[in-house]
Coordinates of C-alpha atoms in Angstrom, one line a residue:
M1 CA 91.1 67.0 94.3
S2 CA 90.1 63.4 93.8
M3 CA 89.5 62.0 97.3
M4 CA 86.7 62.5 99.8
K5 CA 87.6 64.1 103.1
Y6 CA 86.1 63.0 106.3
T7 CA 85.8 65.2 109.4
P8 CA 88.4 64.1 112.0
R9 CA 87.1 62.8 115.4
S10 CA 88.8 65.6 117.2
E11 CA 86.9 68.2 115.2
I12 CA 83.5 66.5 115.9
E13 CA 84.3 66.1 119.6
S14 CA 85.3 69.8 120.0
R15 CA 82.2 71.0 118.2
I16 CA 79.9 68.8 120.4
Q17 CA 81.6 69.9 123.6
R18 CA 81.1 73.6 122.6
L19 CA 77.4 73.0 121.9
Q20 CA 77.0 71.2 125.2
R21 CA 78.2 74.3 127.0
E22 CA 75.6 76.3 125.1
I23 CA 72.9 73.7 125.9
A24 CA 73.8 73.9 129.6
E25 CA 73.5 77.7 129.6
L26 CA 70.0 77.3 128.0
E27 CA 69.1 74.8 130.7
L28 CA 68.2 72.2 128.0
D29 CA 68.5 68.5 128.6
G30 CA 69.7 67.9 125.1
A31 CA 69.3 68.9 121.4
I32 CA 68.1 67.0 118.4
I33 CA 69.8 68.1 115.1
T34 CA 68.6 67.1 111.6
Y35 CA 69.1 70.1 109.3
H36 CA 71.9 68.9 106.9
P37 CA 74.5 71.7 107.4
D38 CA 74.2 71.4 111.2
L39 CA 74.0 67.6 111.1
F40 CA 77.2 67.5 109.0
Y41 CA 78.9 70.0 111.3
F42 CA 78.3 68.0 114.4
S43 CA 78.4 64.4 113.0
G44 CA 80.5 64.4 109.8
T45 CA 77.7 63.0 107.7
S46 CA 74.7 64.4 105.8
Q47 CA 72.7 61.3 105.6
N48 CA 69.0 61.2 106.6
A49 CA 69.5 61.2 110.3
H50 CA 68.8 62.8 113.7
L51 CA 71.6 63.5 116.1
F52 CA 70.9 63.7 119.8
I53 CA 73.4 65.7 121.8
P54 CA 72.8 65.5 125.6
R55 CA 73.7 68.2 128.0
T56 CA 76.5 65.9 129.2
G57 CA 77.7 62.6 127.8
E58 CA 78.1 61.0 124.4
P59 CA 75.9 61.8 121.3
L60 CA 73.6 59.3 119.6
L61 CA 73.2 59.3 115.8
M62 CA 69.9 57.8 114.7
V63 CA 70.0 57.1 110.9
K64 CA 67.0 56.5 108.7
K65 CA 69.0 56.3 105.4
S66 CA 71.8 55.5 104.6
Y67 CA 73.0 53.8 107.8
T68 CA 75.9 52.2 106.0
R69 CA 77.3 55.5 104.7
A70 CA 76.7 57.2 108.1
R71 CA 78.8 54.5 109.8
H72 CA 81.5 55.1 107.2
E73 CA 81.4 58.9 107.3
S74 CA 80.9 59.8 110.9
P75 CA 83.4 59.3 113.8
I76 CA 80.6 59.2 116.3
E77 CA 80.7 55.9 118.3
D78 CA 77.0 55.3 118.9
I79 CA 75.2 55.1 115.5
V80 CA 72.0 53.2 115.2
E81 CA 69.4 52.5 112.6
L82 CA 66.1 54.5 112.9
P83 CA 63.2 52.5 111.5
S84 CA 60.6 55.2 112.4
L85 CA 60.8 58.7 113.9
K86 CA 58.4 57.5 116.6
K87 CA 61.1 55.3 117.9
M88 CA 63.4 58.2 118.8
P89 CA 62.4 58.7 122.5
G90 CA 62.8 55.0 123.2
M91 CA 66.2 54.9 121.5
I92 CA 67.4 57.9 123.4
E93 CA 66.2 56.4 126.6
K94 CA 67.9 53.1 125.8
A95 CA 71.2 55.0 125.3
G96 CA 70.8 56.1 129.0
Y97 CA 69.2 59.5 128.7
T98 CA 65.8 59.4 130.5
D99 CA 65.4 63.1 131.4
L100 CA 64.1 64.8 128.2
G101 CA 62.1 67.6 129.8
R102 CA 63.6 70.4 127.7
L103 CA 64.7 69.6 124.2
G104 CA 66.3 71.9 121.7
F105 CA 65.4 71.8 118.0
E106 CA 66.5 73.9 115.0
L107 CA 63.2 75.9 115.0
D108 CA 64.5 78.5 112.5
V109 CA 64.6 76.0 109.7
I110 CA 62.2 73.1 110.7
P111 CA 58.9 73.3 108.8
Y112 CA 55.8 73.9 111.0
N113 CA 54.2 70.5 110.3
T114 CA 57.5 68.8 111.2
C115 CA 57.7 70.7 114.4
L116 CA 54.1 69.6 115.2
L117 CA 55.3 66.0 114.5
Y118 CA 58.2 66.4 116.9
R119 CA 55.9 67.8 119.6
K120 CA 53.7 64.7 119.2
I121 CA 56.6 62.3 119.3
F122 CA 58.2 64.0 122.3
S123 CA 54.9 64.7 124.0
D124 CA 56.5 64.8 127.5
S125 CA 59.1 67.3 126.4
E126 CA 59.1 71.1 126.1
I127 CA 60.3 71.9 122.5
L128 CA 62.6 74.9 122.5
D129 CA 64.8 76.6 119.9
V130 CA 68.5 75.8 119.9
S131 CA 69.3 77.5 116.6
G132 CA 71.0 80.5 118.1
A133 CA 73.4 78.3 120.1
I134 CA 74.2 76.3 117.0
K135 CA 75.0 79.5 115.1
N136 CA 77.2 80.7 117.9
V137 CA 79.3 77.5 117.8
R138 CA 79.6 77.5 114.0
L139 CA 80.5 81.2 113.9
I140 CA 84.2 80.6 114.9
K141 CA 85.9 78.3 112.4
S142 CA 88.7 76.0 113.5
P143 CA 92.1 76.0 111.6
Y144 CA 90.8 72.8 110.0
E145 CA 87.7 74.5 108.7
I146 CA 89.7 77.5 107.4
E147 CA 92.0 75.2 105.5
L148 CA 89.0 73.6 103.8
L149 CA 87.7 77.1 102.9
R150 CA 91.1 78.0 101.6
E151 CA 91.0 74.9 99.3
A152 CA 87.6 76.0 98.0
C153 CA 89.0 79.5 97.3
S154 CA 91.9 78.0 95.3
V155 CA 89.5 76.1 93.1
I156 CA 87.5 79.1 92.1
D157 CA 90.6 81.1 91.6
E158 CA 91.8 78.5 89.1
V159 CA 88.5 78.7 87.2
Y160 CA 88.6 82.5 86.9
E161 CA 92.0 82.1 85.2
D162 CA 90.3 80.1 82.4
V163 CA 87.6 82.6 81.6
P164 CA 89.6 84.6 78.9
D165 CA 90.0 81.3 77.0
W166 CA 86.3 80.7 76.9
L167 CA 85.0 84.2 76.4
R168 CA 83.8 85.2 72.9
E169 CA 81.5 87.8 71.5
G170 CA 78.0 86.4 70.7
M171 CA 78.0 83.6 73.2
T172 CA 75.1 83.6 75.6
E173 CA 75.4 84.2 79.3
I174 CA 74.3 80.6 80.0
E175 CA 77.0 79.2 77.7
L176 CA 79.7 81.0 79.6
A177 CA 78.1 80.0 82.9
S178 CA 78.0 76.4 81.9
L179 CA 81.7 76.5 81.1
F180 CA 82.5 78.1 84.5
E181 CA 80.4 75.7 86.4
A182 CA 81.9 72.7 84.6
G183 CA 85.3 74.0 85.5
M184 CA 84.4 74.0 89.2
R185 CA 82.7 70.7 89.1
R186 CA 85.8 69.0 87.5
R187 CA 87.8 70.4 90.4
G188 CA 85.6 69.2 93.2
Y189 CA 82.5 71.5 93.5
G190 CA 79.7 69.3 95.0
G191 CA 77.1 71.3 93.0
C192 CA 75.0 72.5 96.0
C193 CA 75.2 75.8 97.8
K194 CA 73.3 75.9 101.1
M195 CA 71.4 78.9 102.4
R196 CA 69.6 78.9 105.8
A197 CA 67.2 81.7 104.9
F198 CA 63.7 80.5 103.9
N199 CA 63.0 80.7 100.1
Q200 CA 66.4 81.9 99.2
D201 CA 67.0 79.1 96.8
F202 CA 70.4 79.5 95.1
F203 CA 72.1 77.7 92.3
L204 CA 75.9 78.2 92.0
G205 CA 76.3 81.8 91.0
N206 CA 75.9 84.6 88.5
V207 CA 77.0 85.4 85.0
V208 CA 75.4 88.6 83.7
S209 CA 76.5 90.9 80.9
G210 CA 75.6 94.6 80.2
T211 CA 72.0 95.5 80.9
S212 CA 71.3 92.0 82.4
G213 CA 73.2 93.2 85.5
A214 CA 70.4 95.7 86.2
V215 CA 67.6 93.1 86.1
A216 CA 66.4 92.8 89.7
T217 CA 65.2 89.6 91.3
Y218 CA 64.0 87.9 94.5
F219 CA 67.5 87.0 95.7
D220 CA 68.8 89.0 98.6
G221 CA 71.9 90.3 96.8
P222 CA 72.9 93.5 95.0
V223 CA 72.9 91.9 91.5
G224 CA 70.1 89.8 89.9
G225 CA 70.0 88.8 86.3
S226 CA 67.1 87.3 84.4
G227 CA 67.8 83.6 84.8
L228 CA 66.4 81.2 82.2
T229 CA 62.7 81.2 83.3
P230 CA 60.5 82.9 85.9
A231 CA 59.4 79.4 87.0
N232 CA 62.6 78.2 88.8
N233 CA 65.6 80.2 90.0
P234 CA 64.8 83.5 88.1
H235 CA 68.3 84.7 88.8
G236 CA 71.7 84.9 87.1
A237 CA 72.7 83.8 83.6
G238 CA 70.0 84.0 80.9
W239 CA 69.8 83.8 77.1
K240 CA 71.2 87.2 76.4
K241 CA 74.2 87.3 74.0
I242 CA 77.4 88.9 75.2
K243 CA 78.4 92.0 73.3
R244 CA 81.6 94.0 72.9
D245 CA 82.4 96.9 75.3
E246 CA 79.9 95.9 78.0
I247 CA 80.7 94.6 81.5
I248 CA 80.7 90.9 82.0
Y249 CA 80.0 90.3 85.7
I250 CA 80.9 86.9 87.1
D251 CA 80.1 86.1 90.8
Y252 CA 80.2 82.5 92.0
T253 CA 80.2 80.4 95.0
C254 CA 82.5 77.3 95.1
V255 CA 81.7 74.6 97.7
V256 CA 84.4 72.1 98.2
N257 CA 84.2 69.6 101.1
G258 CA 81.2 71.6 102.4
Y259 CA 82.9 75.0 102.7
T260 CA 81.7 78.0 100.6
A261 CA 84.1 80.3 98.8
D262 CA 82.4 83.5 97.3
E263 CA 84.2 85.5 94.7
A264 CA 83.3 88.0 91.9
R265 CA 85.5 89.2 89.1
M266 CA 84.9 91.5 86.0
F267 CA 85.6 90.9 82.3
V268 CA 85.1 92.8 79.0
I269 CA 85.5 92.1 75.4
G270 CA 87.0 95.4 74.2
R271 CA 86.8 98.4 76.4
L272 CA 84.4 99.6 79.2
P273 CA 82.7 103.0 79.3
D274 CA 84.7 105.4 81.6
K275 CA 81.9 105.6 84.2
L276 CA 82.0 101.8 84.8
T277 CA 85.8 101.9 85.0
E278 CA 85.6 104.7 87.6
A279 CA 82.9 102.8 89.6
Y280 CA 85.2 99.8 89.7
R281 CA 88.0 101.8 91.0
A282 CA 85.6 103.0 93.7
A283 CA 84.7 99.4 94.6
L284 CA 88.3 98.6 95.0
E285 CA 88.9 101.6 97.2
I286 CA 85.9 100.7 99.4
Q287 CA 87.2 97.1 99.7
R288 CA 90.6 98.4 100.8
E289 CA 88.9 100.6 103.4
M290 CA 86.8 97.8 104.7
V291 CA 89.7 95.4 104.9
D292 CA 91.8 98.0 106.8
L293 CA 89.0 98.5 109.3
A294 CA 88.4 94.7 109.7
K295 CA 90.2 94.0 113.0
P296 CA 89.3 91.9 116.0
G297 CA 86.9 93.9 118.2
V298 CA 85.5 96.1 115.4
E299 CA 81.7 96.1 115.1
C300 CA 80.4 94.9 111.7
G301 CA 78.0 97.9 111.6
V302 CA 80.9 100.3 111.7
I303 CA 82.4 98.7 108.6
Y304 CA 79.1 98.9 106.8
E305 CA 78.6 102.6 107.6
R306 CA 82.1 103.4 106.4
A307 CA 81.5 101.6 103.1
V308 CA 78.2 103.4 102.5
G309 CA 79.8 106.7 103.4
L310 CA 82.8 106.2 101.1
A311 CA 80.5 105.2 98.2
D312 CA 78.7 108.6 98.7
E313 CA 82.0 110.5 98.9
L314 CA 83.2 108.9 95.7
G315 CA 80.0 109.9 93.9
F316 CA 78.3 106.5 93.5
G317 CA 76.1 106.3 96.6
E318 CA 72.9 106.0 94.6
N319 CA 74.1 102.9 92.8
F320 CA 75.9 101.2 95.7
M321 CA 74.6 97.6 96.4
G322 CA 71.8 98.0 93.9
M323 CA 69.6 100.7 92.4
G324 CA 66.6 102.5 93.9
N325 CA 64.3 100.4 96.0
E326 CA 66.2 97.3 94.9
R327 CA 69.3 98.2 97.0
V328 CA 70.3 95.7 99.6
R329 CA 71.3 96.9 103.1
F330 CA 74.6 95.0 103.7
V331 CA 78.1 94.8 102.3
G332 CA 79.2 91.4 103.5
H333 CA 78.1 88.2 105.0
G334 CA 79.5 85.1 106.8
V335 CA 80.5 82.0 104.8
G336 CA 81.1 78.5 105.8
L337 CA 78.8 75.5 105.4
E338 CA 76.2 78.0 104.3
L339 CA 76.4 81.1 102.1
D340 CA 74.4 83.3 104.6
E341 CA 76.1 82.8 107.9
M342 CA 77.2 85.3 110.6
P343 CA 78.7 87.8 110.7
V344 CA 76.6 90.2 108.7
F345 CA 78.0 93.6 107.7
A346 CA 74.9 95.8 107.9
R347 CA 73.6 98.9 109.7
G348 CA 73.3 98.6 113.5
V349 CA 75.0 95.2 113.7
R350 CA 76.9 95.2 117.0
M351 CA 78.6 91.9 116.6
Q352 CA 82.4 92.3 116.9
L353 CA 84.8 90.6 114.6
A354 CA 86.9 87.8 116.2
P355 CA 89.6 85.5 115.0
G356 CA 88.1 82.4 113.3
M357 CA 85.3 84.3 111.6
T358 CA 85.1 83.8 107.8
F359 CA 83.2 86.1 105.6
A360 CA 82.8 87.7 102.1
L361 CA 82.9 91.5 101.5
E362 CA 81.2 92.6 98.3
P363 CA 81.2 96.3 97.4
K364 CA 79.3 96.5 94.1
F365 CA 77.5 99.1 92.0
V366 CA 74.5 98.6 89.7
F367 CA 73.7 100.9 86.8
P368 CA 71.2 100.6 83.9
E369 CA 74.0 99.6 81.7
G370 CA 75.3 96.9 84.0
A371 CA 76.7 95.7 87.4
I372 CA 80.3 96.0 88.5
G373 CA 82.2 95.4 91.7
I374 CA 84.4 93.0 93.6
E375 CA 83.9 90.2 96.1
N376 CA 86.4 88.3 98.1
T377 CA 86.4 85.7 100.9
F378 CA 88.3 86.4 104.1
A379 CA 89.3 84.7 107.3
M380 CA 89.7 86.9 110.4
Q381 CA 93.1 86.4 112.0
E382 CA 94.6 87.9 115.1
D383 CA 96.1 90.8 113.1
G384 CA 93.3 91.4 110.7
A385 CA 91.4 90.0 107.7
E386 CA 93.3 87.5 105.5
V387 CA 92.1 87.4 101.9
L388 CA 91.6 83.8 100.7
T389 CA 90.4 84.4 97.2
L390 CA 93.4 85.4 95.1
A391 CA 92.3 85.7 91.4
N392 CA 93.4 88.8 89.5
E393 CA 91.4 91.8 90.6
E394 CA 91.9 93.8 87.4
I395 CA 89.1 94.1 84.9
I396 CA 90.2 91.5 82.4
S397 CA 89.9 92.6 78.8
V398 CA 89.9 90.0 76.0

């Protein structure tokens, strides 16, 4: 992959029209979008900008920096330079939109002080939350988006094939991680994985070996890892040396052209203890069961309950998705421009699967001697879940 891809005009127009229908249902006069993943989704650019989408009519992209790149990247017709945020109401009015009584903002991600600033700038407007509407629109991916996600999955698949060539006894987790990450970067990974949740900073992924897999951390996932320091991103690969006969757990995102693949595979130098091998077979069985259940119209909570129940039946319930109080209460999550999108596969979630949803399923187990499991990225089709990540699912012994 050597060329940038720009979002087609037809994609942007379709997305904006879908959001305008949501805006009308909320009885808003328009929405202002500035959070990068949403901004990119609706405009095709991630520059420092504010996108005004009226209830009806054409959008206005107001760019603080870089105007030149935004003009090149976005198919939106009306793109103007924004010298100051205070100028936004006047610029929107100049574009022909004078009724701004009810304005939607991404209040789930905008900092409080920034929200206060918007209230001051749009002092004659009622500031309301449009985040739910945006998530509804982004939930169903177009064929174009699924193809971009498929490309990201093929990149990470290729890198997993290279792991046996890199892996050697005595190397540190961070050494292996750096080789894996470089392999993705060379193939087009932009180097940034977006998460919407507050304070869920995330690097690229996870390489942990043996007992490192049992080290818990802040991140809302089943497997932690020590990281390199408690100061910044205390998660994932650390300074531990990789030993023989212990599980090497590799779980990475791969973001290519904005879309996030998520895949985990297992490796060992030598031979694993029987208990971990049995747990891995259980993870594969749980994955098969979840995929068989994943059909349009099935509630996400039903799939979660079946996964938890099967983990209990197979004798590994106490170690499913973590240990003790560190266990997480989900088995899958949506993926797209962010790692933590809808749908979420958790207890009580009534959302029904539908064609166009994209998600990762990740049945995993954590023991004192290490973490083990499987994760794949899927696209929901009319007849069920299509797996997009295709790397070898066997535990690779070197």
